[in-house]
Amino acid sequence: MPKRAILMCSCSFACPSMVNLNFPTFIERVRLEIPHDYMVVHPRLCETNGEALMEDLLKKDGITYITAACKIEKQAKLLRDGFQRAGVPMNEKTWKPVSIQFKTTEQAFEDVKKAVEEVGE
Ligand code: SF4
């Protein structure tokens, strides 16, 4: 099984589409209740310092990044530079995106849980 790393993007804790998401509760539940290798929470992964983090952090082999952020199509565009800077291709082995927009805390938690479990199958 690949390592499972959760990259959480909080969209500066200010995105109107995440208003029903209680981030402190969500993050802590993910940390405690979903088996994974590690998680990182960043306020804006698609901006320069988020991309710099990804460049330093992301590895090519033996790990899948579960990204919890905006719409999947949007993530594909907005996180592309970060993956590219790290030299990691965005494919089904390396990347498992989850949209946490327009979700309640419970829905977002369940969707991240499902994604992490699917990586482990
Ligand atoms: S990647 Fe998506 S969720 Fe994260 S800051 Fe950018 S727009 Fe917001």
Coordinates of C-alpha atoms and ligand atoms in Angstrom, one line a residue:
M1 CA 0.0 0.0 0.0
P2 CA 1.3 3.5 -0.7
K3 CA 1.8 5.9 2.1
R4 CA -1.3 8.1 2.5
A5 CA -0.7 11.8 3.0
I6 CA -3.6 14.2 3.4
L7 CA -3.0 17.7 2.1
M8 CA -5.8 19.9 3.4
C9 CA -6.4 23.3 1.9
S10 CA -8.5 25.7 4.0
C11 CA -9.0 28.4 1.4
S12 CA -7.9 31.0 4.0
F13 CA -10.8 29.8 6.2
A14 CA -12.9 32.4 4.3
C15 CA -14.4 30.7 1.3
P16 CA -18.2 31.2 1.2
S17 CA -18.5 27.7 -0.2
M18 CA -17.0 26.2 3.0
V19 CA -19.2 28.1 5.4
N20 CA -20.8 24.9 6.7
L21 CA -17.5 23.3 7.4
N22 CA -16.1 23.6 10.9
F23 CA -12.4 23.4 10.2
P24 CA -11.1 22.8 13.7
T25 CA -13.5 19.9 14.2
F26 CA -13.0 18.5 10.7
I27 CA -9.2 18.6 10.8
E28 CA -9.0 17.0 14.3
R29 CA -11.5 14.3 13.4
V30 CA -9.5 13.5 10.2
R31 CA -6.3 13.3 12.3
L32 CA -7.7 11.1 15.0
E33 CA -10.2 8.9 13.2
I34 CA -8.9 8.2 9.7
P35 CA -5.8 6.0 9.5
H36 CA -3.2 7.7 7.3
D37 CA 0.5 8.5 7.4
Y38 CA 0.5 12.2 7.9
M39 CA -1.5 15.3 7.1
V40 CA -0.7 19.0 6.4
V41 CA -3.1 21.9 6.6
H42 CA -2.3 24.9 4.5
P43 CA -4.4 28.1 4.1
R44 CA -3.8 28.4 0.3
L45 CA -2.1 25.6 -1.4
C46 CA -2.5 27.2 -4.8
E47 CA -0.5 30.3 -4.0
T48 CA 3.2 30.7 -4.1
N49 CA 4.0 29.6 -0.6
G50 CA 1.7 26.6 -1.0
E51 CA 3.4 25.6 -4.2
A52 CA 6.8 26.0 -2.4
L53 CA 5.6 23.7 0.3
M54 CA 4.5 21.2 -2.3
E55 CA 7.8 21.5 -4.1
D56 CA 9.7 20.6 -0.9
L57 CA 7.3 18.0 0.4
L58 CA 6.0 15.9 -2.4
K59 CA 7.7 12.8 -3.4
K60 CA 7.3 10.8 -6.5
D61 CA 7.3 7.2 -5.3
G62 CA 5.3 5.1 -2.9
I63 CA 2.9 7.8 -1.7
T64 CA -0.5 9.1 -2.6
Y65 CA -1.6 12.6 -1.9
I66 CA -5.2 13.0 -0.9
T67 CA -6.0 16.7 -1.4
A68 CA -9.0 18.1 0.3
A69 CA -9.8 21.4 -1.2
C70 CA -12.1 23.1 -3.8
K71 CA -13.8 21.5 -6.8
I72 CA -11.8 18.7 -8.3
E73 CA -11.6 20.3 -11.7
K74 CA -10.4 23.5 -10.0
Q75 CA -7.8 21.6 -8.0
A76 CA -6.5 20.0 -11.2
K77 CA -5.7 23.4 -12.5
L78 CA -4.7 25.2 -9.3
L79 CA -2.5 22.5 -7.8
R80 CA -0.8 21.6 -11.1
D81 CA 2.1 24.0 -10.6
G82 CA 2.8 22.7 -7.1
F83 CA 2.9 19.1 -8.3
Q84 CA 4.9 20.2 -11.3
R85 CA 7.5 22.0 -9.2
A86 CA 7.8 18.8 -7.1
G87 CA 8.3 16.7 -10.3
V88 CA 5.3 14.6 -9.3
P89 CA 2.8 13.7 -12.1
M90 CA -0.9 14.0 -11.2
N91 CA -2.2 10.6 -11.9
E92 CA -4.4 8.0 -10.1
K93 CA -1.3 6.6 -8.2
T94 CA -0.1 9.9 -6.9
W95 CA -3.2 12.0 -6.5
K96 CA -6.6 11.5 -5.0
P97 CA -8.6 14.8 -4.9
V98 CA -11.6 15.3 -2.7
S99 CA -13.9 18.4 -2.9
I100 CA -14.8 19.8 0.5
Q101 CA -16.8 22.7 -1.0
F102 CA -20.5 22.9 -0.1
K103 CA -20.2 20.2 2.5
T104 CA -21.0 20.0 6.1
T105 CA -18.3 18.9 8.5
E106 CA -19.7 15.4 8.5
Q107 CA -20.0 15.1 4.8
A108 CA -16.4 16.4 4.2
F109 CA -15.2 14.0 6.9
E110 CA -16.9 11.0 5.2
D111 CA -15.6 11.9 1.8
V112 CA -12.0 12.2 3.0
K113 CA -12.4 8.9 4.8
K114 CA -13.7 7.2 1.7
A115 CA -10.9 8.6 -0.4
V116 CA -8.2 7.5 2.1
E117 CA -9.7 4.1 2.3
E118 CA -9.9 3.7 -1.5
V119 CA -6.2 4.5 -1.7
G120 CA -5.6 1.7 0.8
E121 CA -7.5 -0.9 -1.1
Ligands
SF4_1 S1 -6.5 25.3 -4.0 FE1 -8.7 25.7 -4.0 S2 -9.4 25.5 -1.9 FE2 -7.1 25.9 -1.9 S3 -6.9 28.1 -1.7 FE3 -6.8 27.5 -3.9 S4 -9.0 27.8 -4.5 FE4 -9.0 27.7 -2.3

